[in-house]
Coordinates of C-alpha atoms in Angstrom, one line a residue:
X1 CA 108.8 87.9 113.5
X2 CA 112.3 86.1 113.0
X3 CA 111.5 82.3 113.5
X4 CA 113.2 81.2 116.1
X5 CA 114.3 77.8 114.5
X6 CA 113.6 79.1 110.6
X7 CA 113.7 75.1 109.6
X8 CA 111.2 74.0 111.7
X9 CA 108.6 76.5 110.7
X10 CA 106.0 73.6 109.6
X11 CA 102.5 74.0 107.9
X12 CA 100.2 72.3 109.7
X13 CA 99.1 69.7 107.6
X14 CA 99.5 65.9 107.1
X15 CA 100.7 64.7 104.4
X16 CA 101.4 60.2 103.7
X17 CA 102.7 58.9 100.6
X18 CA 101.3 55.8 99.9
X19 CA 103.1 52.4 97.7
X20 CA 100.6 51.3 94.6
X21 CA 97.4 52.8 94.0
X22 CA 94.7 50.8 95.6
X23 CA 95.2 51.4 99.1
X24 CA 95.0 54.8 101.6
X25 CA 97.5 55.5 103.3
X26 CA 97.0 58.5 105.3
X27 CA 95.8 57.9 108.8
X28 CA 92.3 58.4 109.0
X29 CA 89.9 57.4 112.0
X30 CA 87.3 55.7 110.2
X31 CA 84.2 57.5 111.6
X32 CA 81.5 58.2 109.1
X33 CA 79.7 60.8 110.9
X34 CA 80.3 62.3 114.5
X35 CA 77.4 61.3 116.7
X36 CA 77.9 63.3 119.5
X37 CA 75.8 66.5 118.4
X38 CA 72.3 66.3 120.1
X39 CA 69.7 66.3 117.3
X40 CA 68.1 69.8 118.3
X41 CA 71.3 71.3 117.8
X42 CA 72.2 69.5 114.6
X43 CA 68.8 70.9 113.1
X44 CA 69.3 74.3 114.6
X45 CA 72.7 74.3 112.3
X46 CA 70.6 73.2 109.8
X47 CA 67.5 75.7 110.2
X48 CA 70.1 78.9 110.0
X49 CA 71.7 77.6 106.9
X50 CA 68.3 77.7 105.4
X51 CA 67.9 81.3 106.9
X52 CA 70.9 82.2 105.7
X53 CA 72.5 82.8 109.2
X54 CA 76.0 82.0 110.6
X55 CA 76.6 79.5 113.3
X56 CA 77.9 81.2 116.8
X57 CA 77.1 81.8 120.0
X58 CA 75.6 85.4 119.1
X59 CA 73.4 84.1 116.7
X60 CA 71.9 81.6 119.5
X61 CA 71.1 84.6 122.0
X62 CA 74.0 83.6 124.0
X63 CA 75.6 87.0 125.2
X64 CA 79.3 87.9 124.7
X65 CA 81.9 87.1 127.2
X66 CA 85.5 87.5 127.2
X67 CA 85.6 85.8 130.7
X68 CA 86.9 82.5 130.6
X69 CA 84.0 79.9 130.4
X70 CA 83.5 76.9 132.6
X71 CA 83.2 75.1 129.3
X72 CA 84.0 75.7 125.7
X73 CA 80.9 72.8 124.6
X74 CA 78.3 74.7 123.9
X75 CA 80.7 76.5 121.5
X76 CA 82.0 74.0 119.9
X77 CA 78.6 72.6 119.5
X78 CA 76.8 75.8 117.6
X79 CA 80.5 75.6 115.0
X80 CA 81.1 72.5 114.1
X81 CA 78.9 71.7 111.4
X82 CA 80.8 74.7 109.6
X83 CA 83.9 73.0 110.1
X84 CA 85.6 70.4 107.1
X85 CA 87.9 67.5 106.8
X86 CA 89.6 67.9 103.6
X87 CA 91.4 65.1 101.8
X88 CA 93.2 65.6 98.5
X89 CA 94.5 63.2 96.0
X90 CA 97.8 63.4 93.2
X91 CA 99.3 61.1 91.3
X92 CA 103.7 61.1 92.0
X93 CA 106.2 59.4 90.2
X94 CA 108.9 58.0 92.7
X95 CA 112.0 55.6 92.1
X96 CA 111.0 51.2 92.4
X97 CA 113.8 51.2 94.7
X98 CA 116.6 52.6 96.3
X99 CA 117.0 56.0 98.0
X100 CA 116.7 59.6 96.2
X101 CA 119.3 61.7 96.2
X102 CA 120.2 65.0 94.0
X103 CA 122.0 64.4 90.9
X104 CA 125.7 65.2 91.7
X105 CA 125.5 64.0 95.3
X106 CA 128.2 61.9 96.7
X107 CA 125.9 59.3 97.5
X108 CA 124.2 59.2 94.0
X109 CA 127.9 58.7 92.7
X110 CA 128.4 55.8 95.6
X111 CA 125.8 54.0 94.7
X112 CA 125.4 54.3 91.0
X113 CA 129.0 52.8 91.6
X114 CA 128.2 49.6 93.1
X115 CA 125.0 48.8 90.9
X116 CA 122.1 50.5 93.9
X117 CA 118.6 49.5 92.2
X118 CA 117.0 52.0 90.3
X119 CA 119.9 54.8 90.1
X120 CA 120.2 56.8 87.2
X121 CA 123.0 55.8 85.4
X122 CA 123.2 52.5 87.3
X123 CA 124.9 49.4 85.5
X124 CA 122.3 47.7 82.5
X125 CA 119.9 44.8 84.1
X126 CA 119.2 46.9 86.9
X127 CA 115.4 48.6 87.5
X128 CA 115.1 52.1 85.8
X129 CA 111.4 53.1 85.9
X130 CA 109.4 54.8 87.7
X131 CA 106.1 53.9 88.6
X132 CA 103.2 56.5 89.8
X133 CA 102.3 56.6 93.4
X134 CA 99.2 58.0 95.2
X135 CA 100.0 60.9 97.7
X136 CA 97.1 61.9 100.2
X137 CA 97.2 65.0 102.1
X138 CA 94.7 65.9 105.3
X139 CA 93.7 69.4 106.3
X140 CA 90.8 71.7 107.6
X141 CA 88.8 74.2 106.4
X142 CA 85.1 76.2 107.4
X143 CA 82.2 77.0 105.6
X144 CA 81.6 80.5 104.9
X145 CA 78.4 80.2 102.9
X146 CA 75.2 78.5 102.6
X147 CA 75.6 77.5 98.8
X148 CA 79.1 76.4 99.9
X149 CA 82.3 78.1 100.0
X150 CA 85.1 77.0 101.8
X151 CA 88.1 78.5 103.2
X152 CA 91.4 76.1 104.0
X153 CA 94.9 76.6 103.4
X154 CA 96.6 77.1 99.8
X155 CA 99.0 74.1 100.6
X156 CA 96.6 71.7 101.9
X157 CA 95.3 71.4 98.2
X158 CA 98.0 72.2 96.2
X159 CA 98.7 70.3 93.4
X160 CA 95.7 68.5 94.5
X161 CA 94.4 65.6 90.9
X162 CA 90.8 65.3 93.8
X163 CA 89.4 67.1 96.5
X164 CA 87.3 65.9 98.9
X165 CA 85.3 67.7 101.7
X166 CA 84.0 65.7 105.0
X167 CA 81.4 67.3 107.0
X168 CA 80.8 66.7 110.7
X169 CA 77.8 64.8 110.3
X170 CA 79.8 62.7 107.7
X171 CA 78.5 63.4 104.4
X172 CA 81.7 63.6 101.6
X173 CA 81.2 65.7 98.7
X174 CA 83.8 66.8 95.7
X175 CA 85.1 70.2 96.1
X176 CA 86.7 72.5 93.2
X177 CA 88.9 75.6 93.9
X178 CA 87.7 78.6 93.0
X179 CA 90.6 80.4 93.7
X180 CA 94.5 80.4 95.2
X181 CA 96.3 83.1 97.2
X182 CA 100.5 81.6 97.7
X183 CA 101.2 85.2 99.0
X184 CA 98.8 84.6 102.0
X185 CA 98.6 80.8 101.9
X186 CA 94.6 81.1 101.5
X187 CA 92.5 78.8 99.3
X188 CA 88.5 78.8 98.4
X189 CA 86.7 75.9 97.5
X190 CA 83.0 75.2 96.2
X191 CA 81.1 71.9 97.2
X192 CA 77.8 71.6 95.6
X193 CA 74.6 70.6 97.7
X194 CA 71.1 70.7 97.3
X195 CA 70.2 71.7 100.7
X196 CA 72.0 75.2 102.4
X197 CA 75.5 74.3 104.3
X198 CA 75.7 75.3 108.1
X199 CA 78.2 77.8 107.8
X200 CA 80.0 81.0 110.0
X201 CA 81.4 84.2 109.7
X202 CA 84.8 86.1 109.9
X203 CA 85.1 88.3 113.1
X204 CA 87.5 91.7 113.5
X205 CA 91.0 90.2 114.3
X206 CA 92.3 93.4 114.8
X207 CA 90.0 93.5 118.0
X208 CA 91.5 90.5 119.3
X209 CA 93.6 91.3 122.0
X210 CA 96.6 89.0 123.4
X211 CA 95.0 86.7 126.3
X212 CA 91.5 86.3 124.5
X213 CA 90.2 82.7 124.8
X214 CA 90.4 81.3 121.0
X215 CA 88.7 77.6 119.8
X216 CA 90.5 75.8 117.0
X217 CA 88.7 72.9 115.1
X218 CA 90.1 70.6 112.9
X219 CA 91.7 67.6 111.8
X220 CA 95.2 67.0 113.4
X221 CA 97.3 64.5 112.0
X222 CA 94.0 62.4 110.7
X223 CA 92.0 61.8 113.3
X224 CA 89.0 63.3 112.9
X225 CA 87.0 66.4 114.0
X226 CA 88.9 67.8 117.0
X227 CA 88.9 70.8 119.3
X228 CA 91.3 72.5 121.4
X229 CA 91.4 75.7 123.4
X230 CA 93.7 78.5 124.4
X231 CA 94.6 82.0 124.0
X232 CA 95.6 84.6 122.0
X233 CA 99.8 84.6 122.8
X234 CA 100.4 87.6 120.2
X235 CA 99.6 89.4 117.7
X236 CA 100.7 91.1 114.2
X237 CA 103.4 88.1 114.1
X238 CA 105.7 87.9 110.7
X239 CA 106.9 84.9 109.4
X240 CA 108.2 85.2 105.7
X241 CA 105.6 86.8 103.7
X242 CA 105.0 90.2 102.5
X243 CA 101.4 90.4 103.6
X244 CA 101.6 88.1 106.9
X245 CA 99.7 89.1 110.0
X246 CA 99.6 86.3 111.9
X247 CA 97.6 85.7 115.5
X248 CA 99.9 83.5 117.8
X249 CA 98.0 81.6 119.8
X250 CA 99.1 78.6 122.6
X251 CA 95.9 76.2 121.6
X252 CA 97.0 73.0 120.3
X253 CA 97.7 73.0 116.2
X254 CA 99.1 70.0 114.5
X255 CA 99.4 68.8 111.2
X256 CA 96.0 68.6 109.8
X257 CA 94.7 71.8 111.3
X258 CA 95.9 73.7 108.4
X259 CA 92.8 76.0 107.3
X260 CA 90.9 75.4 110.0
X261 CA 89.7 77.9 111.7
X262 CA 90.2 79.6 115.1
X263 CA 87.0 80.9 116.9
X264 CA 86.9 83.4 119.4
X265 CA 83.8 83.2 122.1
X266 CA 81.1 84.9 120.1
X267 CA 81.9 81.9 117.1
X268 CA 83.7 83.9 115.1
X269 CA 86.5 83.3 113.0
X270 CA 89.6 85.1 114.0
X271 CA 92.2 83.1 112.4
X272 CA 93.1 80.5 110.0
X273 CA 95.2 77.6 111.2
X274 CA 98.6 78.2 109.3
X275 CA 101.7 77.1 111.0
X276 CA 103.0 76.0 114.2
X277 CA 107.3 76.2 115.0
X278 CA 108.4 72.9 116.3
X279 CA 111.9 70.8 117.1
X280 CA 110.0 67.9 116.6
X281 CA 106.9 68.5 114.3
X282 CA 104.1 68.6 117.2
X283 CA 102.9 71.3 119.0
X284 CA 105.0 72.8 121.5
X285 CA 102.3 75.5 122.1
X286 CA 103.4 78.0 119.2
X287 CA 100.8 77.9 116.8
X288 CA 100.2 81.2 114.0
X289 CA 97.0 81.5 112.1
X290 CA 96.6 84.5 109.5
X291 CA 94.7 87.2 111.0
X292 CA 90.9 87.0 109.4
X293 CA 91.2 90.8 108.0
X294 CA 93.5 89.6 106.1
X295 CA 91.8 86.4 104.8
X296 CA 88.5 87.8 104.2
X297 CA 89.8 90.2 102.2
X298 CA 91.7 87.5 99.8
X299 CA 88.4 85.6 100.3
X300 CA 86.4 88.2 98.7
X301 CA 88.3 88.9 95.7
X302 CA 88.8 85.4 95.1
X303 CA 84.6 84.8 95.3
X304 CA 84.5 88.0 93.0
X305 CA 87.4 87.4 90.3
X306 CA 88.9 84.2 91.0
X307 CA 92.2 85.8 91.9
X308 CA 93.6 88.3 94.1
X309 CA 93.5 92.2 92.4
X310 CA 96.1 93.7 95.3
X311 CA 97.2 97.6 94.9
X312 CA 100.3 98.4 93.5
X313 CA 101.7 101.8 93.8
X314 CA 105.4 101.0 93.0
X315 CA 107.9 102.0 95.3
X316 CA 110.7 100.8 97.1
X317 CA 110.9 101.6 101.0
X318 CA 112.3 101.4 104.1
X319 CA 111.4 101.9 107.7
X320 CA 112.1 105.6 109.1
X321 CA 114.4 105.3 112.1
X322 CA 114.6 108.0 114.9
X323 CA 118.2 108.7 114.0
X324 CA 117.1 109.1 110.2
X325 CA 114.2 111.5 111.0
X326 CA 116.7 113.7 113.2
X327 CA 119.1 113.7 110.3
X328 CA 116.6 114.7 108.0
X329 CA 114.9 117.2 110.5
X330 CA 111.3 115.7 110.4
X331 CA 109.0 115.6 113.1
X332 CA 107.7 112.1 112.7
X333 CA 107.6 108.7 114.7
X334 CA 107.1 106.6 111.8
X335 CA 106.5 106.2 107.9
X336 CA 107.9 104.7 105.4
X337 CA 110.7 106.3 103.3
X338 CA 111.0 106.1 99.4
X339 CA 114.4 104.7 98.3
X340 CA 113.6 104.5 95.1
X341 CA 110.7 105.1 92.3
X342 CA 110.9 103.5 89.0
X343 CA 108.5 103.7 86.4
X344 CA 104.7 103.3 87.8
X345 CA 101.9 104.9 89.9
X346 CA 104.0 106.5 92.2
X347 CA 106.5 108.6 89.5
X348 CA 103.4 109.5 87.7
X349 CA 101.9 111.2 90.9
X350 CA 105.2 113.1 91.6
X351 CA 106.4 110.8 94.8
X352 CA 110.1 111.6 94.9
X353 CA 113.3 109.0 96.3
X354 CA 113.7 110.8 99.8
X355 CA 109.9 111.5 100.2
X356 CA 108.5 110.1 103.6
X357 CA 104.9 108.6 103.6
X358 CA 103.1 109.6 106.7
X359 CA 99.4 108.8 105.8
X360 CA 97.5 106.6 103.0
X361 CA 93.9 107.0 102.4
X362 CA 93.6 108.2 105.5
X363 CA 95.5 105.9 107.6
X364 CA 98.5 106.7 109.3
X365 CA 101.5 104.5 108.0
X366 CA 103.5 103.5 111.1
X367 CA 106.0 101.3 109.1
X368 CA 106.7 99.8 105.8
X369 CA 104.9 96.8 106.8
X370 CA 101.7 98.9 107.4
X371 CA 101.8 100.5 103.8
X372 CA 102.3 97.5 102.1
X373 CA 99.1 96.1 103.6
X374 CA 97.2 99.1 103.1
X375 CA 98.4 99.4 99.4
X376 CA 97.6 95.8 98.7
X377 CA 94.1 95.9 100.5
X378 CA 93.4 98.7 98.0
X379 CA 91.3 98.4 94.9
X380 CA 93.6 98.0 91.8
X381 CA 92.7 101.5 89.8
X382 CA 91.6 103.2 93.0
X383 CA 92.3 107.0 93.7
X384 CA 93.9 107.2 97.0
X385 CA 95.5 110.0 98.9
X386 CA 98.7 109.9 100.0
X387 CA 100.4 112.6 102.6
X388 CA 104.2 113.2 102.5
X389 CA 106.9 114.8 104.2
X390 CA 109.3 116.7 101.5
X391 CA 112.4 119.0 103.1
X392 CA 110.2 119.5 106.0
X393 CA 106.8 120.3 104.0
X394 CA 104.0 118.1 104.3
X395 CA 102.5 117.9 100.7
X396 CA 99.1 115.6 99.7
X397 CA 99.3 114.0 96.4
X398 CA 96.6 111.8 94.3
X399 CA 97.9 108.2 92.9
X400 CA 95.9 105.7 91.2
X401 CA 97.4 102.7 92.0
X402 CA 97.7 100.0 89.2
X403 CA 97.4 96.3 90.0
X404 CA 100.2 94.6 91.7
X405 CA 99.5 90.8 89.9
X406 CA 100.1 92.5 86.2
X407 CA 103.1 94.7 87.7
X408 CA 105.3 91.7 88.9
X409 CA 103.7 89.4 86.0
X410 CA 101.5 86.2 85.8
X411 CA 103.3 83.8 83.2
X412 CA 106.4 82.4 82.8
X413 CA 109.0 85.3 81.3
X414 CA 109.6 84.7 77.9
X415 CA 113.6 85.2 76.8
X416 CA 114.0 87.9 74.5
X417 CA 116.3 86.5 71.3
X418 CA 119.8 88.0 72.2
X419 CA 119.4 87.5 76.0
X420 CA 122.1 85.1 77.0
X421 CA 121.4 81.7 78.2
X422 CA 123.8 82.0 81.5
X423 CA 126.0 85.0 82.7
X424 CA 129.2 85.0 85.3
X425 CA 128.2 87.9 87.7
X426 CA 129.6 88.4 91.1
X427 CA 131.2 85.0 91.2
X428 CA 128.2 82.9 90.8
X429 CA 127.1 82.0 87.4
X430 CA 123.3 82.4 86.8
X431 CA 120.4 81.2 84.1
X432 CA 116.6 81.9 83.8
X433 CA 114.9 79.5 86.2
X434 CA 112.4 76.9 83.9
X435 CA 109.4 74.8 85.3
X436 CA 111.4 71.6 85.1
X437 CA 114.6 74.0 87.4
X438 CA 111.6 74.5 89.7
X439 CA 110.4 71.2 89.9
X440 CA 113.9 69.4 90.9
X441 CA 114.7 72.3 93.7
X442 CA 111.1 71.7 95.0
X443 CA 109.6 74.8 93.9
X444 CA 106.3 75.7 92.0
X445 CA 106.7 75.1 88.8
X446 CA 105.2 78.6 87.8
X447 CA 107.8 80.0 90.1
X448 CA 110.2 83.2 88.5
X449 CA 113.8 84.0 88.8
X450 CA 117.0 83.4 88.0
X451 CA 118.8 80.0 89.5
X452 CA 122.1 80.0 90.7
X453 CA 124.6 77.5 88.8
X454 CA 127.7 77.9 90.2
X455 CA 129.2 79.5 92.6
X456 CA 133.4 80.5 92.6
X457 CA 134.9 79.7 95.7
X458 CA 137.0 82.8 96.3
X459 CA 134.1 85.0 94.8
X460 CA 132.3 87.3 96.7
X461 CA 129.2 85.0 96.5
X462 CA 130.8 82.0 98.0
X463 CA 132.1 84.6 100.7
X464 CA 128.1 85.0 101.3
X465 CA 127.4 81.5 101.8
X466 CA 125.9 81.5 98.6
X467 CA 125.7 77.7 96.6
X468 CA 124.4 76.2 93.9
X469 CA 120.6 75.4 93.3
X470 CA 119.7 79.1 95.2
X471 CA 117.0 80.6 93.5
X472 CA 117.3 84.7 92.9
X473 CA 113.8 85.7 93.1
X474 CA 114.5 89.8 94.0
X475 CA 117.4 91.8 93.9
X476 CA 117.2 95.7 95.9
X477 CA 113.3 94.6 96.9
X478 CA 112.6 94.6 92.8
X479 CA 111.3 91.1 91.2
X480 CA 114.3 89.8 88.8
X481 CA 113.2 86.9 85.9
X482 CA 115.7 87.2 83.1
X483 CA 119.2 87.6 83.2
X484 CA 118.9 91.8 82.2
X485 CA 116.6 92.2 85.0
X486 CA 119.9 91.1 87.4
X487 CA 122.2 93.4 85.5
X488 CA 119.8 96.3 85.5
X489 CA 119.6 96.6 89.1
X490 CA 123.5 95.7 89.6
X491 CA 124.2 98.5 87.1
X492 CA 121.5 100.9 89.1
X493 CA 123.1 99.8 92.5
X494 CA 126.7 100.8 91.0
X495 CA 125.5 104.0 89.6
X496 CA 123.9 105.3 92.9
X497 CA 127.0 104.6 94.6
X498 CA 126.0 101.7 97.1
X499 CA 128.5 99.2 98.2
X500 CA 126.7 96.2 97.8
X501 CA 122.9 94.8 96.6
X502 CA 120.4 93.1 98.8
X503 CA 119.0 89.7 97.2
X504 CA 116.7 87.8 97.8
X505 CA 117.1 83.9 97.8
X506 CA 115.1 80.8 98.2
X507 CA 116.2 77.9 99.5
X508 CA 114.6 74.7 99.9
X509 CA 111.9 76.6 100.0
X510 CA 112.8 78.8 102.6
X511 CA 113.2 82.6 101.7
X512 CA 116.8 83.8 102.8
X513 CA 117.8 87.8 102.5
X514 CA 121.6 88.1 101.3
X515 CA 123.8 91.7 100.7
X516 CA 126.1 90.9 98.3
X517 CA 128.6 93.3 97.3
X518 CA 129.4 94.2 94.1
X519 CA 132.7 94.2 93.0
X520 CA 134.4 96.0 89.4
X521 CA 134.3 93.6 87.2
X522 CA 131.1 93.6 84.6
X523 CA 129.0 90.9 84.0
X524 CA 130.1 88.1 81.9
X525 CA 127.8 86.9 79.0

């Protein structure tokens, strides 16, 4: 899915900054423990932990019902001791005084000018340091185990110097992470506790179907364990990442509710709380959590390796249209064409550019977006079969698909000795991104690519709407992180004859897609 209003696309978590050290600053009802569980069902919570059971409304003999209840309480009374506050701590650095602005900006000039407190550059006398501050961020998250995992949001804890957990009956214990997904915006954290933690399980989204009831518990904007109902709006919904499968749903999500989870009426979690799009940063009744086939698969390989060990079988695709199939004479409805295959899995199996994947370990591939899922769900080093059209014959071939983490890289790119610093190229001149280039433009600081710094305004770039401080990150759907990465696929675009090359951007954050075309001049070192 195309966000409607791509800058208001919001996480949904809170997030105060706080002057000095000694004193919290994000709002927080100050309620030790939530009182309003009766006893008997606090201790049956308790009494399936030590069984090792999940919470729900199965579990409890009630039967399943997709017909809208008189009352979501009972439900929200068997889940809720799954269900977390999560508070995180860091330690900023931020100006004594005066507004922040980017170095270059007017304003910096106007008031570094007339002597503003604390600017760089500002006249001698005037306050230059900066003094750390304490940031607190609120979110959600669920239990998934007895001996303690958690599931929340990769952005609720990123970053994090402390994490604490709150549980509904109001004990606070120190969590660590065990393991961080950015791709799918999933993280798992371990609390320690010498009795078993009340805790649920992940249902089938994929069995969700649009107008199911849904629960979602959490902590919006600080204020505490909180519930709100509605349905399933949609399903399948993509917002900017490759392996996004997001539920839409209409119940209330705020900021807070990020990694919390949402139930459907047998206590099961369907979703976790993601995003909501907003004008105005509330909820306007567009809420996305990721689909829970998607998360428990993260979850799992996170439990197992500490990191995410997604299939790679290294091609580059695009969707099969009706008009391309008649062109091409194939009898098929979907798939995903090969545009290119460089050196990997897929050229050592025989795939060709043209080739047209129909079916992958035995799943029909509908679209590009359905391989990629597939390929990433798969086991790293895993034999799978993979069925192909090829000038109107359908052939089966064998690939063992390598491991997508190692393909793209882990670290930061190391510059080989006589790669150039900065190159001209397409009027924009471009350098290898560093942590401390990431850091200013508000990326991670382990972030790859190549940063924009300069653009010339009668260049095709500028033409493009292309500016300084853009961050290259892929160029014709391949990862670029040094400066011969950029050239290479310019130089491969030129020599198959296309017109222009499709790159990927991020800006403020936000990921942009931009065809630039390539013009006859070569690349300036």
């Amino acid at each position: 899915m195309k966000p409607l209003f791509p800058r208001h696309i919001l996480t949904a978590s809170a997030l105060a900054l706080v002057v000095g050290l000694g004193h919290a600053g994000a709002q927080q009802v100050v309620d030790p423990a939530n009182d309003d569980l009766p006893p008997e069902v606090s201790q049956q919570a308790q009494d399936a932990a030590d069984a090792n059971q999940p919470l729900g409304m199965e579990a409890n003999g009630a039967p399943p019902s997709q017909v809208m209840p008189g009352s979501f309480a009972d439900l929200a009374e068997q889940v809720s001791p799954a269900v977390v506050n999560i508070t995180t701590t860091s330690v900023v650095s931020q100006p004594t005084g005066g507004p922040s602005f980017p170095e270059g900006s007017p304003f910096s000039d106007l008031f570094r000018e007339f002597g503003f407190p604390g600017m760089p550059g500002g006249p001698e006398g005037m306050p230059q340091q900066r003094r750390p501050q304490r940031s607190n961020a609120l979110g959600s998250g669920f239990v998934i185990s007895a001996d303690g995992f958690i599931v929340t949001n990769n952005h609720v804890i990123d970053g994090a110097d402390q994490i604490e957990v709150e549980f509904y009956s109001g004990q606070r214990l120190p969590a660590t992470v065990v393991g961080t997904d950015p791709n799918t915006d999933v993280a798992l954290l371990k609390v320690e506790s010498d009795e078993a933690i009340p805790f649920v399980r992940f249902g089938d989204s994929d069995s969700a179907r649009v107008g199911d009831w849904v629960l979602a518990l959490g902590n919006p904007l600080g204020q505490g364990f909180s519930a709100s109902s509605g349905i399933v709006s949609a399903r399948n919904r993509e917002l900017s990442g490759t392996y996004d499968d997001y539920l839409q749903t209409d119940a209330a999500i705020n900021r807070g509710n990020s990694g919390g989870p949402l139930f459907n009426l047998q206590g099961e979690v369907i979703g976790v709380n993601t995003a909501i799009l907003s004008p105005n940063g509330g909820s306007i009744g567009i809420g996305f959590s990721m689909a829970s086939n998607v998360v428990s698969q993260v979850v799992a390989q996170l439990q197992e390796f500490g990191e995410t060990r997604r299939g790679w079988l290294g091609v580059m695709i695009q969707d099969v249209t009706p008009e391309m199939a008649e062109a091409m004479g194939l009898d098929v409805t979907g798939g995903a064409m090969i545009t290119d295959v460089p050196e990997g899995p897929a050229r050592d199996a025989g795939l060709l550019t043209g080739d047209v994947i129909t079916a992958f370990a035995g799943t029909e591939v509908a679209d590009t977006r359905a391989l990629v899922r597939r390929v990433a769900e798969a086991p790293a080093g895993e034999t799978a079969q993979i069925v192909v059209m090829r000038e109107g014959d359908e052939l089966t071939l064998d690939v063992t698909l390598g491991r997508r983490e190692t393909a793209q890289g882990g670290g930061t790119p190391e510059t080989p000795d006589d790669e150039p610093s900065e190159s001209d190229v397409l009027g924009m001149s471009v350098t290898v991104l560093t942590p401390e280039m990431a850091t200013e433009l508000g990326a991670p600081r382990d972030a790859r690519g190549l940063v924009i710094t300069g653009v010339d305004p009668e260049g095709p770039a500028a033409e493009k709407g292309l500016a300084a401080g853009d961050i290259i990150t892929d160029v014709n759907q391949q990862t670029v992180a040094t400066l011969s990465d950029l050239t290479d696929r310019i130089d491969e675009a030129r020599e198959a004859g296309r017109r222009s090359v499709l790159m990927l951007i991020r800006r403020g954050g936000e990921p942009l897609f931009v065809a630039l075309p390539l013009t006859d001049e070569a690349p300036a070192e």
